[in-house]
């Protein structure tokens, strides 16, 4: 809604003037006007934030406990309907006054002035942003992990293969390393994968029966071609027409979240992409801390297990 967007822009502009140059507001260190609507902690469940059908007067997010004070729920919903029809603030006020003449109790809405209409806009925006905060609390991990990026926005390459060994199918996680999509082509990645497989087992290419492609389109679109190139390598070596390339479950979950964000954008005019969601997440210090340090290549139990599995596969 245009007037909601204008209200957001005006409020954001006014608030930004009060922030320090480094984006801090001092004590709260918000860094952005949006921060007041983003939870500080990550302990958030469905009972904390009621939906529109529940008691709006008690609607709040835990952490900062931002509560809404709604003068009249019937009036609020009436005004929301007027906003949905694209009416301006003044037109909405006129419609409310006109509607009061047809009510059994003309005082049902009380004495409504322009200030009440503006307050309803703010409450509507707050509810929308709180709803998005709820969505964020459920998807922030996906928004970071699905994009396969480090905290420095370096993309990840994640290659998983299925190999047939002694009539059994085994999943092998080959690579999970940070890469810069602007500097690495699919062909170069395919060559690297082939070198890794050959180093593990000279006949590895004959055992591959499939590959999954992971990651979101923004970072991984060009790497989807890696699966096609691997299929050609396998076909050239074994003439195996059954080799498959599929998107992993993570990719499909990413598509679902993108769809949810598109709905939010259409309904609220806020948040467009996973990048925006991640930006909101980064304003939340607790969530940001929960991501942990940037992954390293140091030895770990996980990679030792992967190494042992690779050795086992090479022996068969």
XYZ file of C-alpha atoms in Angstrom:
316
model
C 0.000 0.000 0.000
C 1.420 3.325 -1.093
C 0.592 5.285 2.044
C 2.058 2.547 4.255
C 5.239 2.640 2.198
C 5.305 6.421 2.540
C 4.815 6.152 6.280
C 7.646 3.647 6.511
C 9.918 5.832 4.394
C 9.152 8.958 6.414
C 9.620 7.170 9.723
C 12.827 5.537 8.538
C 14.183 8.886 7.297
C 13.383 10.643 10.563
C 14.930 7.837 12.584
C 18.051 7.689 10.454
C 18.698 11.341 11.254
C 18.867 10.485 14.942
C 21.349 7.659 14.457
C 25.081 8.069 14.794
C 27.269 8.010 11.721
C 28.186 4.375 12.360
C 24.508 3.385 12.365
C 24.292 3.082 16.123
C 21.700 4.667 18.343
C 23.961 4.381 21.371
C 22.440 2.303 24.135
C 20.407 -0.089 21.971
C 22.861 -0.162 19.057
C 19.985 -0.730 16.682
C 21.741 0.196 13.465
C 18.441 0.441 11.637
C 14.863 1.507 12.207
C 13.810 -2.045 11.338
C 15.712 -3.363 14.345
C 12.942 -2.355 16.729
C 10.715 -4.874 15.002
C 13.326 -7.645 14.941
C 13.638 -9.762 18.026
C 16.807 -9.556 20.077
C 16.732 -13.203 21.127
C 16.032 -16.298 19.093
C 13.676 -18.027 21.548
C 10.446 -17.544 19.638
C 7.418 -19.787 19.249
C 3.980 -19.587 17.703
C 2.269 -18.651 20.974
C 4.387 -15.547 21.462
C 2.956 -13.604 18.545
C -0.825 -13.984 18.069
C -2.250 -13.588 14.604
C -4.887 -11.079 13.573
C -7.650 -13.407 14.741
C -6.331 -13.433 18.318
C -6.284 -10.745 20.971
C -4.623 -7.854 19.202
C -4.293 -5.843 22.388
C -1.885 -8.445 23.730
C 0.012 -8.971 20.483
C 3.693 -8.669 21.269
C 7.058 -10.089 20.416
C 9.148 -11.471 23.241
C 12.523 -9.934 23.855
C 11.659 -6.261 23.431
C 7.979 -6.878 24.276
C 6.725 -4.439 21.653
C 2.976 -4.378 22.420
C 0.203 -2.876 20.324
C -2.393 -0.597 21.901
C -5.468 -0.841 19.691
C -8.255 1.543 20.639
C -11.043 -0.445 18.974
C -10.659 -3.744 17.134
C -13.820 -3.251 15.006
C -12.579 0.188 14.001
C -9.108 -1.178 13.290
C -10.420 -3.898 10.965
C -12.733 -1.394 9.280
C -9.763 0.877 8.603
C -7.674 -2.069 7.358
C -10.423 -2.846 4.830
C -10.356 0.783 3.723
C -6.582 0.628 3.289
C -6.952 -2.568 1.264
C -9.256 -0.665 -1.080
C -6.469 1.855 -1.638
C -8.076 4.773 0.174
C -5.987 7.650 1.482
C -5.914 8.640 5.145
C -8.374 11.494 4.622
C -10.693 9.338 2.505
C -10.613 6.594 5.136
C -11.600 9.081 7.825
C -14.491 10.313 5.663
C -15.672 6.727 5.066
C -15.573 6.001 8.809
C -17.679 9.079 9.542
C -20.138 8.096 6.793
C -20.378 4.533 8.100
C -21.189 5.760 11.597
C -24.491 7.155 10.306
C -25.630 3.635 9.371
C -24.624 1.921 12.613
C -27.246 0.950 15.187
C -24.990 2.549 17.749
C -23.379 5.643 16.173
C -20.829 5.648 18.989
C -19.737 2.084 18.207
C -16.421 3.374 16.847
C -16.232 6.236 19.316
C -15.079 9.679 18.233
C -12.723 9.056 15.326
C -10.190 11.678 14.259
C -7.303 11.618 11.786
C -4.903 10.683 14.582
C -6.824 7.415 15.054
C -6.436 6.607 11.353
C -2.690 7.272 11.463
C -2.349 5.121 14.596
C -4.149 2.291 12.810
C -1.622 2.544 9.979
C 1.205 2.247 12.481
C -0.451 -0.742 14.155
C -0.996 -2.393 10.788
C 2.641 -1.882 9.848
C 3.734 -3.181 13.257
C 1.640 -6.323 12.857
C 3.026 -6.896 9.379
C 6.600 -6.425 10.521
C 6.006 -8.640 13.556
C 4.630 -11.310 11.246
C 7.745 -11.018 9.119
C 9.865 -11.202 12.273
C 8.088 -14.470 13.039
C 8.833 -15.715 9.522
C 12.418 -14.605 9.982
C 12.734 -16.478 13.274
C 11.647 -19.657 11.526
C 13.727 -19.202 8.378
C 16.794 -17.197 9.294
C 18.915 -20.329 9.370
C 17.678 -21.352 5.951
C 18.204 -17.852 4.612
C 21.876 -18.116 5.512
C 22.486 -21.801 4.875
C 20.445 -22.066 1.697
C 22.373 -19.226 0.162
C 25.562 -21.150 0.910
C 27.518 -18.059 1.899
C 29.928 -17.249 4.672
C 29.473 -14.191 6.866
C 31.591 -12.415 4.246
C 29.105 -13.382 1.504
C 31.482 -15.860 -0.102
C 29.495 -18.565 -1.875
C 29.809 -22.257 -1.083
C 30.144 -25.091 -3.546
C 28.472 -28.256 -2.309
C 28.840 -31.431 -4.399
C 27.166 -34.715 -3.403
C 27.457 -37.896 -5.427
C 25.818 -41.303 -5.281
C 28.042 -44.250 -6.074
C 27.209 -47.885 -6.688
C 29.592 -50.129 -4.748
C 29.051 -53.897 -4.585
C 25.384 -53.541 -5.528
C 24.871 -50.961 -2.782
C 24.253 -47.238 -3.177
C 26.385 -44.908 -1.080
C 26.136 -41.137 -0.702
C 29.413 -39.262 -0.834
C 29.781 -35.614 0.167
C 32.699 -34.595 -2.038
C 33.131 -30.838 -1.642
C 31.864 -28.096 0.634
C 34.233 -25.168 0.226
C 33.837 -21.399 -0.130
C 34.139 -20.269 -3.738
C 33.678 -17.019 -5.583
C 31.117 -17.579 -8.321
C 32.639 -14.719 -10.302
C 36.037 -16.398 -10.440
C 35.224 -20.091 -10.865
C 33.484 -21.526 -13.911
C 31.393 -24.703 -13.922
C 34.013 -26.270 -16.191
C 36.797 -25.525 -13.691
C 34.730 -26.951 -10.847
C 33.952 -30.076 -12.871
C 37.660 -30.553 -13.571
C 38.401 -30.202 -9.860
C 35.734 -32.762 -8.933
C 37.112 -35.227 -11.463
C 40.629 -34.786 -10.066
C 39.366 -35.406 -6.535
C 37.488 -38.535 -7.587
C 40.417 -39.856 -9.609
C 42.739 -39.322 -6.657
C 40.380 -41.352 -4.489
C 39.742 -44.107 -6.992
C 40.883 -44.452 -10.599
C 37.568 -46.152 -11.420
C 35.369 -43.717 -9.478
C 33.813 -42.318 -12.643
C 32.457 -45.782 -13.447
C 30.732 -45.993 -10.071
C 28.907 -42.664 -10.119
C 25.175 -43.054 -10.702
C 23.963 -39.567 -9.834
C 24.675 -36.109 -8.511
C 22.591 -33.570 -6.595
C 22.906 -29.826 -7.071
C 22.520 -27.666 -3.994
C 22.212 -23.978 -3.230
C 20.050 -21.023 -4.166
C 19.824 -19.656 -7.729
C 21.636 -16.402 -6.910
C 24.923 -18.079 -6.023
C 24.559 -21.506 -7.587
C 22.852 -20.971 -10.945
C 26.046 -21.351 -12.961
C 27.130 -24.364 -10.905
C 24.025 -26.304 -11.846
C 25.905 -26.983 -15.066
C 28.427 -29.020 -13.047
C 25.918 -31.870 -12.897
C 25.457 -31.779 -16.669
C 29.217 -31.894 -17.216
C 29.569 -34.822 -14.806
C 26.831 -36.643 -16.666
C 28.809 -36.208 -19.907
C 31.963 -37.512 -18.213
C 30.112 -40.597 -16.987
C 28.438 -41.154 -20.359
C 31.795 -40.973 -22.129
C 33.345 -43.492 -19.730
C 30.513 -45.970 -19.231
C 27.685 -45.102 -21.633
C 25.436 -45.035 -18.559
C 22.167 -43.421 -19.647
C 20.667 -43.886 -16.169
C 22.869 -41.204 -14.613
C 20.672 -38.564 -12.994
C 21.029 -34.938 -11.948
C 18.521 -33.664 -9.396
C 17.982 -30.663 -7.164
C 18.375 -31.539 -3.513
C 15.677 -31.067 -0.908
C 17.454 -27.939 0.270
C 16.961 -26.341 -3.117
C 13.238 -27.021 -2.988
C 12.946 -25.625 0.539
C 14.675 -22.509 -0.768
C 12.021 -22.217 -3.476
C 9.266 -22.472 -0.848
C 10.831 -19.698 1.227
C 11.260 -17.531 -1.871
C 7.549 -18.010 -2.544
C 6.701 -16.992 1.037
C 8.836 -13.895 0.677
C 7.076 -13.000 -2.564
C 3.759 -13.236 -0.705
C 5.140 -10.967 2.026
C 6.302 -8.513 -0.602
C 2.897 -8.516 -2.280
C 1.048 -8.127 1.018
C 3.339 -5.798 2.927
C 5.665 -4.180 0.402
C 8.699 -5.073 2.547
C 11.397 -7.773 2.037
C 12.007 -8.877 -1.517
C 14.668 -11.599 -1.446
C 16.620 -13.904 0.803
C 19.312 -11.240 0.790
C 16.900 -8.888 2.556
C 16.005 -11.589 5.080
C 19.689 -12.206 5.748
C 20.257 -8.474 6.213
C 17.538 -8.417 8.871
C 19.100 -11.452 10.513
C 22.483 -9.754 10.656
C 20.905 -6.926 12.660
C 19.998 -9.502 15.297
C 23.188 -9.944 17.319
C 22.066 -13.168 19.019
C 21.174 -14.841 15.746
C 24.352 -13.597 14.146
C 26.376 -15.009 17.035
C 24.530 -18.322 16.742
C 25.860 -18.715 13.211
C 29.253 -19.270 14.768
C 32.646 -18.493 13.237
C 33.358 -18.870 9.561
C 33.930 -22.558 8.664
C 37.571 -23.561 8.437
C 39.442 -26.354 6.726
C 40.978 -27.505 9.996
C 40.659 -31.189 10.843
C 37.362 -32.098 12.460
C 35.508 -35.277 13.323
C 33.185 -34.702 10.365
C 35.939 -34.408 7.783
C 37.898 -37.296 9.299
C 34.762 -39.407 8.850
C 34.441 -38.225 5.245
C 38.108 -39.030 4.623
C 37.707 -42.529 6.042
C 34.637 -43.093 3.877
C 36.579 -41.976 0.811
C 39.357 -44.426 1.642
C 36.811 -47.209 2.061
C 35.217 -46.417 -1.287
C 38.608 -46.408 -3.000
C 39.234 -49.948 -1.754
C 36.104 -51.354 -3.422
